[in-house]
Amino acid sequence: MAVLVTGATGFIAQWVLHYLLKENYQVIGTVRSQEKGEKLHRQFGSPSNLSFEIVKDISDSEAFEPLFKKRGKEIEIVLHTASPFHFNTSNYEKDLLIPAVNGTKGILNAIKQYGDVKKVVVTSSYAAIADFAKTTDGSAVLTEKDWNSATWEGCQTDPVNAYCASKKFAEEAAWTFARENKTSLTTINPVFVFGPQKFDEDVTPQLNTSNEIINGLLHSKPGDKIEPDYHSVYVDVRDVARAHLVAFQKELSGERLGLSEGRFCSQQILDILNEKFPQLNISKGPEPGKEDTRPAALFDNSRSKGLLGFRFIGLEQSVYDTVAQVLKKEGKL
Ligand code: NDP
């Protein structure tokens, strides 16, 4: 029996494939083109237990049907990671909201019609939990029980809001479906995900959306104004990937797994970069070594951490591994 991973080319999904293959699962990945599937198969060393199917655009609510007609009976576990995560659009419905929601509904409907799936894991986000207004409220405590209060119309003010809401609406659709169809569902709700790309060759001048926070700081110049000056929460990609496996292995049905290892800010990342890579001539930041005292909500994900049962990678390691890979690619390490 096989595990299906949608959006297999993604930053997080490639690490999910890594851990699944390490544990000898039969793995089917969905990719948008033949070339992408062939490249990924080669990168993983062409293992016989890894195959790919093409799903071009999850905005089409029937996009998953041919795959499930063909291979539905093989698939026991579905890990649905595919969803647009970028801010390069002004057509929020078409490019963010619709693919997120139709992708989730579409795969669940295909499972219902043609599949024999035992367990579904959907990659949601902290964005589906956190209400923007609350994240800067120093007295707020958010947990896996909270929901972003965004509305379909109200979220379409800028791409960040629209992306966050796309995750909320997609996750809501998944829980509604699970309730109505008695599907065994777990969602994974990570905060900003840092960490290395699975394959060095995929390091490009522009990285995936979350790692661009680190990449931007790495390419800063002394004296640059640090803009935007992030203060948020992070988790490492390898922990996010492992959580996808634990979610079905431990049968954490009905759980929203909130993944965060704590707060970070731009200054803290610059401090790590300047300490670990003193040869770099980059910004020292406005207040080197100074702790971030801006008010922020606490994300109490102790329930999820207890259920998962493994220690998360810390900021220093996550930033180091991300940056060392970039510097190697640039011939600077
Ligand atoms: P990536 O952009 O690296 O991966 C996204 C994946 O989804 C890619 O495989 C992409 O395919 C696929 N995809 C996007 N749009 C479509 C579409 N319309 N049709 C078919 N496939 C599509 O992002 P991440 O790995 O960072 O994110 C993976 C998941 O994790 C997403 O659901 C994201 O919302 C969630 N997440 C990410 C966080 C982060 O900080 N990185 C934090 C919280 C949640 P292709 O490569 O061909 O474009």
CSV table of N, CA, C and O in Angstrom, one decimal, residues 76-186:
chain,number,residue,atom,x,y,z
A,76,GLU,N,-3.1,4.2,0.6
A,76,GLU,CA,-3.7,4.0,1.9
A,76,GLU,C,-3.7,5.3,2.7
A,76,GLU,O,-4.5,5.6,3.6
A,77,ILE,N,-2.6,6.1,2.5
A,77,ILE,CA,-2.4,7.4,3.2
A,77,ILE,C,-2.3,8.5,2.2
A,77,ILE,O,-1.6,8.4,1.2
A,78,VAL,N,-2.9,9.7,2.5
A,78,VAL,CA,-2.8,10.9,1.7
A,78,VAL,C,-2.2,12.0,2.5
A,78,VAL,O,-2.7,12.3,3.6
A,79,LEU,N,-1.1,12.5,2.0
A,79,LEU,CA,-0.5,13.7,2.7
A,79,LEU,C,-0.6,14.9,1.6
A,79,LEU,O,0.1,14.9,0.6
A,80,HIS,N,-1.6,15.8,1.9
A,80,HIS,CA,-1.9,16.8,0.9
A,80,HIS,C,-1.1,18.1,1.3
A,80,HIS,O,-1.6,18.9,2.1
A,81,THR,N,0.0,18.3,0.6
A,81,THR,CA,0.8,19.5,0.9
A,81,THR,C,0.6,20.6,-0.1
A,81,THR,O,1.0,21.7,0.1
A,82,ALA,N,0.2,20.2,-1.3
A,82,ALA,CA,0.2,21.2,-2.4
A,82,ALA,C,-0.8,22.4,-2.1
A,82,ALA,O,-1.9,22.2,-1.7
A,83,SER,N,-0.3,23.6,-2.3
A,83,SER,CA,-1.1,24.8,-2.1
A,83,SER,C,-0.1,25.9,-2.5
A,83,SER,O,1.1,25.9,-2.2
A,84,PRO,N,-0.7,27.0,-3.1
A,84,PRO,CA,0.2,28.1,-3.5
A,84,PRO,C,0.7,28.8,-2.2
A,84,PRO,O,-0.1,29.2,-1.4
A,85,PHE,N,2.0,29.0,-2.1
A,85,PHE,CA,2.6,29.8,-1.0
A,85,PHE,C,3.5,30.8,-1.7
A,85,PHE,O,4.7,30.6,-1.8
A,86,HIS,N,2.9,31.9,-2.1
A,86,HIS,CA,3.7,33.0,-2.7
A,86,HIS,C,2.9,34.3,-2.6
A,86,HIS,O,1.7,34.2,-2.3
A,87,PHE,N,3.5,35.4,-2.7
A,87,PHE,CA,2.8,36.7,-2.6
A,87,PHE,C,2.8,37.5,-3.9
A,87,PHE,O,2.7,38.7,-3.9
A,88,ASN,N,3.1,36.8,-5.0
A,88,ASN,CA,3.3,37.5,-6.3
A,88,ASN,C,2.0,37.5,-7.1
A,88,ASN,O,2.0,37.0,-8.2
A,89,THR,N,1.0,38.1,-6.6
A,89,THR,CA,-0.2,38.2,-7.3
A,89,THR,C,-1.1,39.3,-6.8
A,89,THR,O,-1.0,39.7,-5.6
A,90,SER,N,-2.0,39.8,-7.7
A,90,SER,CA,-3.0,40.7,-7.2
A,90,SER,C,-4.4,40.1,-7.5
A,90,SER,O,-5.4,40.7,-7.2
A,91,ASN,N,-4.4,38.9,-8.1
A,91,ASN,CA,-5.6,38.2,-8.3
A,91,ASN,C,-5.7,37.1,-7.2
A,91,ASN,O,-5.4,36.0,-7.4
A,92,TYR,N,-6.2,37.6,-6.1
A,92,TYR,CA,-6.1,36.7,-4.9
A,92,TYR,C,-7.0,35.5,-5.0
A,92,TYR,O,-6.6,34.4,-4.5
A,93,GLU,N,-8.2,35.7,-5.5
A,93,GLU,CA,-9.1,34.5,-5.6
A,93,GLU,C,-8.5,33.5,-6.5
A,93,GLU,O,-8.4,32.3,-6.2
A,94,LYS,N,-8.1,33.9,-7.7
A,94,LYS,CA,-7.6,32.9,-8.8
A,94,LYS,C,-6.3,32.2,-8.3
A,94,LYS,O,-6.2,31.0,-8.5
A,95,ASP,N,-5.4,33.0,-7.8
A,95,ASP,CA,-4.0,32.5,-7.6
A,95,ASP,C,-3.8,31.9,-6.2
A,95,ASP,O,-2.8,31.2,-6.0
A,96,LEU,N,-4.6,32.3,-5.2
A,96,LEU,CA,-4.4,31.8,-3.8
A,96,LEU,C,-5.6,31.1,-3.3
A,96,LEU,O,-5.5,29.9,-2.9
A,97,LEU,N,-6.7,31.8,-3.2
A,97,LEU,CA,-7.9,31.2,-2.5
A,97,LEU,C,-8.4,29.9,-3.2
A,97,LEU,O,-8.6,28.9,-2.6
A,98,ILE,N,-8.7,30.1,-4.5
A,98,ILE,CA,-9.3,29.0,-5.2
A,98,ILE,C,-8.5,27.7,-5.3
A,98,ILE,O,-8.9,26.6,-5.0
A,99,PRO,N,-7.2,27.8,-5.7
A,99,PRO,CA,-6.4,26.6,-5.7
A,99,PRO,C,-6.3,25.9,-4.3
A,99,PRO,O,-6.3,24.7,-4.2
A,100,ALA,N,-6.2,26.7,-3.2
A,100,ALA,CA,-6.1,26.2,-1.9
A,100,ALA,C,-7.3,25.4,-1.5
A,100,ALA,O,-7.3,24.2,-1.1
A,101,VAL,N,-8.5,26.0,-1.8
A,101,VAL,CA,-9.8,25.4,-1.3
A,101,VAL,C,-10.1,24.3,-2.3
A,101,VAL,O,-10.5,23.2,-1.9
A,102,ASN,N,-10.1,24.5,-3.6
A,102,ASN,CA,-10.4,23.5,-4.6
A,102,ASN,C,-9.5,22.3,-4.5
A,102,ASN,O,-9.9,21.1,-4.7
A,103,GLY,N,-8.2,22.5,-4.2
A,103,GLY,CA,-7.2,21.4,-4.1
A,103,GLY,C,-7.6,20.5,-3.0
A,103,GLY,O,-7.7,19.3,-3.1
A,104,THR,N,-8.0,21.1,-1.8
A,104,THR,CA,-8.4,20.3,-0.7
A,104,THR,C,-9.7,19.6,-0.9
A,104,THR,O,-9.8,18.4,-0.6
A,105,LYS,N,-10.7,20.3,-1.3
A,105,LYS,CA,-12.0,19.7,-1.6
A,105,LYS,C,-11.8,18.6,-2.7
A,105,LYS,O,-12.4,17.5,-2.6
A,106,GLY,N,-11.1,19.0,-3.7
A,106,GLY,CA,-10.9,18.1,-4.9
A,106,GLY,C,-10.3,16.7,-4.5
A,106,GLY,O,-10.8,15.7,-4.9
A,107,ILE,N,-9.3,16.8,-3.7
A,107,ILE,CA,-8.6,15.5,-3.3
A,107,ILE,C,-9.5,14.7,-2.4
A,107,ILE,O,-9.6,13.5,-2.6
A,108,LEU,N,-10.2,15.3,-1.5
A,108,LEU,CA,-11.1,14.6,-0.6
A,108,LEU,C,-12.3,14.0,-1.4
A,108,LEU,O,-12.6,12.8,-1.1
A,109,ASN,N,-12.8,14.7,-2.4
A,109,ASN,CA,-13.9,14.1,-3.2
A,109,ASN,C,-13.4,12.9,-4.0
A,109,ASN,O,-14.1,11.9,-4.2
A,110,ALA,N,-12.2,13.1,-4.6
A,110,ALA,CA,-11.6,12.0,-5.4
A,110,ALA,C,-11.4,10.7,-4.5
A,110,ALA,O,-11.7,9.6,-4.9
A,111,ILE,N,-10.9,10.9,-3.2
A,111,ILE,CA,-10.8,9.8,-2.3
A,111,ILE,C,-12.1,9.1,-2.1
A,111,ILE,O,-12.2,7.9,-2.1
A,112,LYS,N,-13.1,10.0,-1.9
A,112,LYS,CA,-14.4,9.4,-1.6
A,112,LYS,C,-15.0,8.6,-2.7
A,112,LYS,O,-15.5,7.5,-2.5
A,113,GLN,N,-14.8,9.1,-3.9
A,113,GLN,CA,-15.3,8.4,-5.1
A,113,GLN,C,-14.6,7.2,-5.5
A,113,GLN,O,-15.2,6.1,-5.8
A,114,TYR,N,-13.2,7.2,-5.5
A,114,TYR,CA,-12.4,6.2,-6.1
A,114,TYR,C,-11.4,5.5,-5.1
A,114,TYR,O,-10.8,4.6,-5.5
A,115,GLY,N,-11.3,6.0,-4.0
A,115,GLY,CA,-10.1,5.6,-3.2
A,115,GLY,C,-10.5,4.6,-2.1
A,115,GLY,O,-11.7,4.3,-1.8
A,116,ASP,N,-9.4,4.1,-1.4
A,116,ASP,CA,-9.6,3.2,-0.3
A,116,ASP,C,-8.7,3.7,0.8
A,116,ASP,O,-7.9,3.0,1.4
A,117,VAL,N,-8.7,5.1,1.0
A,117,VAL,CA,-7.7,5.7,1.9
A,117,VAL,C,-8.1,5.6,3.3
A,117,VAL,O,-9.3,5.8,3.7
A,118,LYS,N,-7.1,5.3,4.2
A,118,LYS,CA,-7.4,5.1,5.6
A,118,LYS,C,-7.2,6.4,6.4
A,118,LYS,O,-7.8,6.6,7.5
A,119,LYS,N,-6.3,7.3,5.9
A,119,LYS,CA,-5.9,8.4,6.7
A,119,LYS,C,-5.5,9.6,5.8
A,119,LYS,O,-4.7,9.4,4.9
A,120,VAL,N,-5.9,10.7,6.2
A,120,VAL,CA,-5.6,11.9,5.4
A,120,VAL,C,-4.9,12.9,6.3
A,120,VAL,O,-5.3,13.2,7.4
A,121,VAL,N,-3.8,13.5,5.8
A,121,VAL,CA,-3.0,14.5,6.6
A,121,VAL,C,-3.0,15.8,5.6
A,121,VAL,O,-2.5,15.6,4.5
A,122,VAL,N,-3.5,16.9,6.1
A,122,VAL,CA,-3.5,18.1,5.3
A,122,VAL,C,-2.5,19.1,5.8
A,122,VAL,O,-2.5,19.4,7.1
A,123,THR,N,-1.6,19.6,5.0
A,123,THR,CA,-0.7,20.7,5.4
A,123,THR,C,-1.4,22.0,5.5
A,123,THR,O,-1.7,22.6,4.4
A,124,SER,N,-1.8,22.4,6.7
A,124,SER,CA,-2.4,23.7,6.8
A,124,SER,C,-1.4,24.7,7.3
A,124,SER,O,-0.2,24.6,6.8
A,125,SER,N,-1.6,25.5,8.2
A,125,SER,CA,-0.7,26.5,8.6
A,125,SER,C,-1.1,27.2,9.9
A,125,SER,O,-2.3,27.2,10.3
A,126,TYR,N,-0.1,27.8,10.5
A,126,TYR,CA,-0.4,28.7,11.7
A,126,TYR,C,-1.3,29.8,11.2
A,126,TYR,O,-2.1,30.4,12.0
A,127,ALA,N,-1.2,30.1,9.9
A,127,ALA,CA,-2.0,31.2,9.3
A,127,ALA,C,-3.5,30.9,9.5
A,127,ALA,O,-4.3,31.8,9.5
A,128,ALA,N,-3.9,29.6,9.6
A,128,ALA,CA,-5.3,29.2,9.8
A,128,ALA,C,-5.7,29.4,11.2
A,128,ALA,O,-6.9,29.4,11.6
A,129,ILE,N,-4.7,29.5,12.1
A,129,ILE,CA,-4.9,29.6,13.6
A,129,ILE,C,-4.9,31.1,14.0
A,129,ILE,O,-5.8,31.6,14.7
A,130,ALA,N,-3.9,31.8,13.5
A,130,ALA,CA,-3.6,33.1,14.1
A,130,ALA,C,-4.4,34.2,13.4
A,130,ALA,O,-4.5,34.3,12.2
A,131,ASP,N,-5.0,35.0,14.2
A,131,ASP,CA,-5.6,36.3,13.8
A,131,ASP,C,-4.6,37.3,13.8
A,131,ASP,O,-3.9,37.5,14.8
A,132,PHE,N,-4.4,38.0,12.7
A,132,PHE,CA,-3.3,39.0,12.6
A,132,PHE,C,-3.3,40.0,13.8
A,132,PHE,O,-2.3,40.2,14.4
A,133,ALA,N,-4.5,40.5,14.1
A,133,ALA,CA,-4.6,41.5,15.1
A,133,ALA,C,-4.0,40.9,16.5
A,133,ALA,O,-3.4,41.6,17.3
A,134,LYS,N,-4.3,39.6,16.7
A,134,LYS,CA,-3.9,39.0,17.9
A,134,LYS,C,-2.4,38.7,18.0
A,134,LYS,O,-1.8,38.6,19.1
A,135,THR,N,-1.7,38.5,16.9
A,135,THR,CA,-0.3,38.1,16.9
A,135,THR,C,0.6,39.2,17.6
A,135,THR,O,1.7,38.8,18.1
A,136,THR,N,0.2,40.4,17.6
A,136,THR,CA,1.0,41.5,18.2
A,136,THR,C,0.4,41.9,19.5
A,136,THR,O,0.8,42.9,20.1
A,137,ASP,N,-0.5,41.1,20.1
A,137,ASP,CA,-1.1,41.4,21.4
A,137,ASP,C,-0.3,40.5,22.4
A,137,ASP,O,-0.4,39.3,22.5
A,138,GLY,N,0.5,41.2,23.2
A,138,GLY,CA,1.4,40.6,24.2
A,138,GLY,C,0.7,39.8,25.2
A,138,GLY,O,1.3,39.0,25.9
A,139,SER,N,-0.6,40.0,25.4
A,139,SER,CA,-1.4,39.3,26.4
A,139,SER,C,-2.1,38.1,25.8
A,139,SER,O,-2.8,37.3,26.6
A,140,ALA,N,-2.1,37.9,24.5
A,140,ALA,CA,-2.9,36.8,23.9
A,140,ALA,C,-2.1,35.5,23.9
A,140,ALA,O,-0.9,35.5,23.7
A,141,VAL,N,-2.8,34.4,24.2
A,141,VAL,CA,-2.2,33.1,24.1
A,141,VAL,C,-3.0,32.3,23.1
A,141,VAL,O,-4.2,32.2,23.2
A,142,LEU,N,-2.4,31.9,22.0
A,142,LEU,CA,-3.0,31.1,20.9
A,142,LEU,C,-2.7,29.7,21.1
A,142,LEU,O,-1.6,29.3,21.5
A,143,THR,N,-3.7,28.8,20.8
A,143,THR,CA,-3.4,27.4,20.8
A,143,THR,C,-4.0,26.7,19.5
A,143,THR,O,-4.5,27.4,18.7
A,144,GLU,N,-3.9,25.4,19.5
A,144,GLU,CA,-4.4,24.7,18.3
A,144,GLU,C,-5.9,24.8,18.2
A,144,GLU,O,-6.4,24.4,17.2
A,145,LYS,N,-6.5,25.4,19.2
A,145,LYS,CA,-8.0,25.5,19.1
A,145,LYS,C,-8.4,26.8,18.4
A,145,LYS,O,-9.6,27.0,18.1
A,146,ASP,N,-7.5,27.7,18.2
A,146,ASP,CA,-7.9,29.0,17.6
A,146,ASP,C,-8.0,29.0,16.1
A,146,ASP,O,-7.4,28.2,15.4
A,147,TRP,N,-8.8,29.9,15.6
A,147,TRP,CA,-9.0,30.1,14.2
A,147,TRP,C,-8.8,31.5,13.7
A,147,TRP,O,-9.3,32.4,14.4
A,148,ASN,N,-8.2,31.7,12.6
A,148,ASN,CA,-8.1,33.0,12.0
A,148,ASN,C,-9.5,33.4,11.6
A,148,ASN,O,-10.3,32.6,11.1
A,149,SER,N,-9.9,34.7,11.9
A,149,SER,CA,-11.3,35.1,11.7
A,149,SER,C,-11.5,35.7,10.3
A,149,SER,O,-12.6,36.3,10.1
A,150,ALA,N,-10.6,35.6,9.4
A,150,ALA,CA,-10.7,36.2,8.1
A,150,ALA,C,-12.0,35.8,7.3
A,150,ALA,O,-12.5,34.7,7.5
A,151,THR,N,-12.5,36.7,6.5
A,151,THR,CA,-13.6,36.4,5.7
A,151,THR,C,-13.1,36.4,4.2
A,151,THR,O,-12.1,37.0,3.9
A,152,TRP,N,-13.9,35.7,3.4
A,152,TRP,CA,-13.5,35.6,1.9
A,152,TRP,C,-13.3,37.0,1.3
A,152,TRP,O,-12.3,37.2,0.6
A,153,GLU,N,-14.2,37.9,1.5
A,153,GLU,CA,-14.1,39.2,0.9
A,153,GLU,C,-13.1,40.1,1.6
A,153,GLU,O,-12.2,40.7,1.0
A,154,GLY,N,-13.2,40.0,2.9
A,154,GLY,CA,-12.3,40.9,3.7
A,154,GLY,C,-10.8,40.6,3.6
A,154,GLY,O,-10.0,41.5,3.8
A,155,CYS,N,-10.5,39.4,3.2
A,155,CYS,CA,-9.0,39.0,3.2
A,155,CYS,C,-8.3,39.5,1.9
A,155,CYS,O,-7.1,39.5,1.8
A,156,GLN,N,-9.2,40.0,1.0
A,156,GLN,CA,-8.5,40.3,-0.3
A,156,GLN,C,-8.0,41.7,-0.4
A,156,GLN,O,-8.3,42.5,-1.4
A,157,THR,N,-7.2,42.1,0.6
A,157,THR,CA,-6.6,43.4,0.7
A,157,THR,C,-5.2,43.4,0.2
A,157,THR,O,-4.7,44.4,-0.3
A,158,ASP,N,-4.5,42.3,0.4
A,158,ASP,CA,-3.1,42.2,0.0
A,158,ASP,C,-2.8,40.7,0.0
A,158,ASP,O,-3.5,39.9,0.6
A,159,PRO,N,-1.7,40.3,-0.7
A,159,PRO,CA,-1.4,38.9,-0.9
A,159,PRO,C,-1.2,38.1,0.5
A,159,PRO,O,-1.5,36.9,0.6
A,160,VAL,N,-0.6,38.8,1.5
A,160,VAL,CA,-0.3,38.1,2.7
A,160,VAL,C,-1.6,37.7,3.4
A,160,VAL,O,-1.8,36.5,3.8
A,161,ASN,N,-2.5,38.7,3.5
A,161,ASN,CA,-3.8,38.4,4.1
A,161,ASN,C,-4.6,37.3,3.3
A,161,ASN,O,-5.2,36.4,3.9
A,162,ALA,N,-4.5,37.4,2.0
A,162,ALA,CA,-5.2,36.4,1.2
A,162,ALA,C,-4.6,35.0,1.3
A,162,ALA,O,-5.3,34.0,1.4
A,163,TYR,N,-3.3,35.0,1.4
A,163,TYR,CA,-2.7,33.6,1.6
A,163,TYR,C,-3.1,33.0,2.9
A,163,TYR,O,-3.5,31.9,3.0
A,164,CYS,N,-3.0,33.9,4.0
A,164,CYS,CA,-3.4,33.3,5.3
A,164,CYS,C,-4.8,32.8,5.3
A,164,CYS,O,-5.1,31.7,5.8
A,165,ALA,N,-5.7,33.6,4.7
A,165,ALA,CA,-7.1,33.2,4.6
A,165,ALA,C,-7.3,31.9,3.7
A,165,ALA,O,-8.1,31.1,4.0
A,166,SER,N,-6.5,31.8,2.7
A,166,SER,CA,-6.6,30.6,1.8
A,166,SER,C,-6.3,29.3,2.7
A,166,SER,O,-7.0,28.3,2.5
A,167,LYS,N,-5.4,29.4,3.6
A,167,LYS,CA,-5.1,28.3,4.5
A,167,LYS,C,-6.3,28.0,5.4
A,167,LYS,O,-6.6,26.9,5.7
A,168,LYS,N,-6.9,29.1,5.9
A,168,LYS,CA,-8.0,28.9,6.8
A,168,LYS,C,-9.2,28.2,6.1
A,168,LYS,O,-9.8,27.3,6.6
A,169,PHE,N,-9.5,28.8,4.9
A,169,PHE,CA,-10.7,28.2,4.2
A,169,PHE,C,-10.4,26.8,3.7
A,169,PHE,O,-11.3,25.9,3.7
A,170,ALA,N,-9.2,26.5,3.3
A,170,ALA,CA,-8.9,25.1,2.9
A,170,ALA,C,-9.0,24.2,4.1
A,170,ALA,O,-9.6,23.1,4.0
A,171,GLU,N,-8.5,24.6,5.2
A,171,GLU,CA,-8.5,23.7,6.4
A,171,GLU,C,-9.9,23.5,6.9
A,171,GLU,O,-10.3,22.4,7.2
A,172,GLU,N,-10.7,24.6,6.9
A,172,GLU,CA,-12.1,24.5,7.3
A,172,GLU,C,-12.9,23.5,6.4
A,172,GLU,O,-13.6,22.7,6.9
A,173,ALA,N,-12.6,23.6,5.1
A,173,ALA,CA,-13.2,22.6,4.2
A,173,ALA,C,-12.9,21.2,4.5
A,173,ALA,O,-13.7,20.3,4.4
A,174,ALA,N,-11.6,21.0,4.9
A,174,ALA,CA,-11.2,19.6,5.2
A,174,ALA,C,-11.9,19.1,6.4
A,174,ALA,O,-12.3,17.9,6.4
A,175,TRP,N,-12.0,19.9,7.5
A,175,TRP,CA,-12.7,19.4,8.7
A,175,TRP,C,-14.1,19.2,8.4
A,175,TRP,O,-14.7,18.2,9.0
A,176,THR,N,-14.8,20.1,7.6
A,176,THR,CA,-16.2,19.9,7.3
A,176,THR,C,-16.4,18.5,6.6
A,176,THR,O,-17.2,17.7,6.9
A,177,PHE,N,-15.5,18.3,5.6
A,177,PHE,CA,-15.6,17.0,4.9
A,177,PHE,C,-15.4,15.8,5.8
A,177,PHE,O,-16.1,14.8,5.7
A,178,ALA,N,-14.4,15.9,6.7
A,178,ALA,CA,-14.0,14.8,7.5
A,178,ALA,C,-15.2,14.5,8.5
A,178,ALA,O,-15.5,13.3,8.7
A,179,ARG,N,-15.9,15.5,9.0
A,179,ARG,CA,-17.0,15.3,9.8
A,179,ARG,C,-18.1,14.6,9.1
A,179,ARG,O,-18.7,13.6,9.5
A,180,GLU,N,-18.4,15.1,7.9
A,180,GLU,CA,-19.6,14.6,7.1
A,180,GLU,C,-19.3,13.2,6.6
A,180,GLU,O,-20.2,12.4,6.4
A,181,ASN,N,-18.0,12.9,6.4
A,181,ASN,CA,-17.7,11.6,5.7
A,181,ASN,C,-17.0,10.6,6.7
A,181,ASN,O,-16.5,9.6,6.2
A,182,LYS,N,-16.8,11.0,7.9
A,182,LYS,CA,-16.1,10.2,8.9
A,182,LYS,C,-14.7,9.8,8.4
A,182,LYS,O,-14.2,8.7,8.5
A,183,THR,N,-14.0,10.8,7.8
A,183,THR,CA,-12.7,10.6,7.4
A,183,THR,C,-11.7,10.8,8.5
A,183,THR,O,-11.9,11.7,9.3
A,184,SER,N,-10.7,10.0,8.6
A,184,SER,CA,-9.6,10.2,9.6
A,184,SER,C,-8.7,11.3,9.1
A,184,SER,O,-7.9,11.1,8.2
A,185,LEU,N,-8.7,12.4,9.8
A,185,LEU,CA,-8.0,13.6,9.3
A,185,LEU,C,-7.1,14.2,10.4
A,185,LEU,O,-7.5,14.3,11.6
A,186,THR,N,-5.9,14.6,10.1
A,186,THR,CA,-5.0,15.4,10.9
A,186,THR,C,-4.5,16.5,10.1
A,186,THR,O,-4.2,16.4,8.9
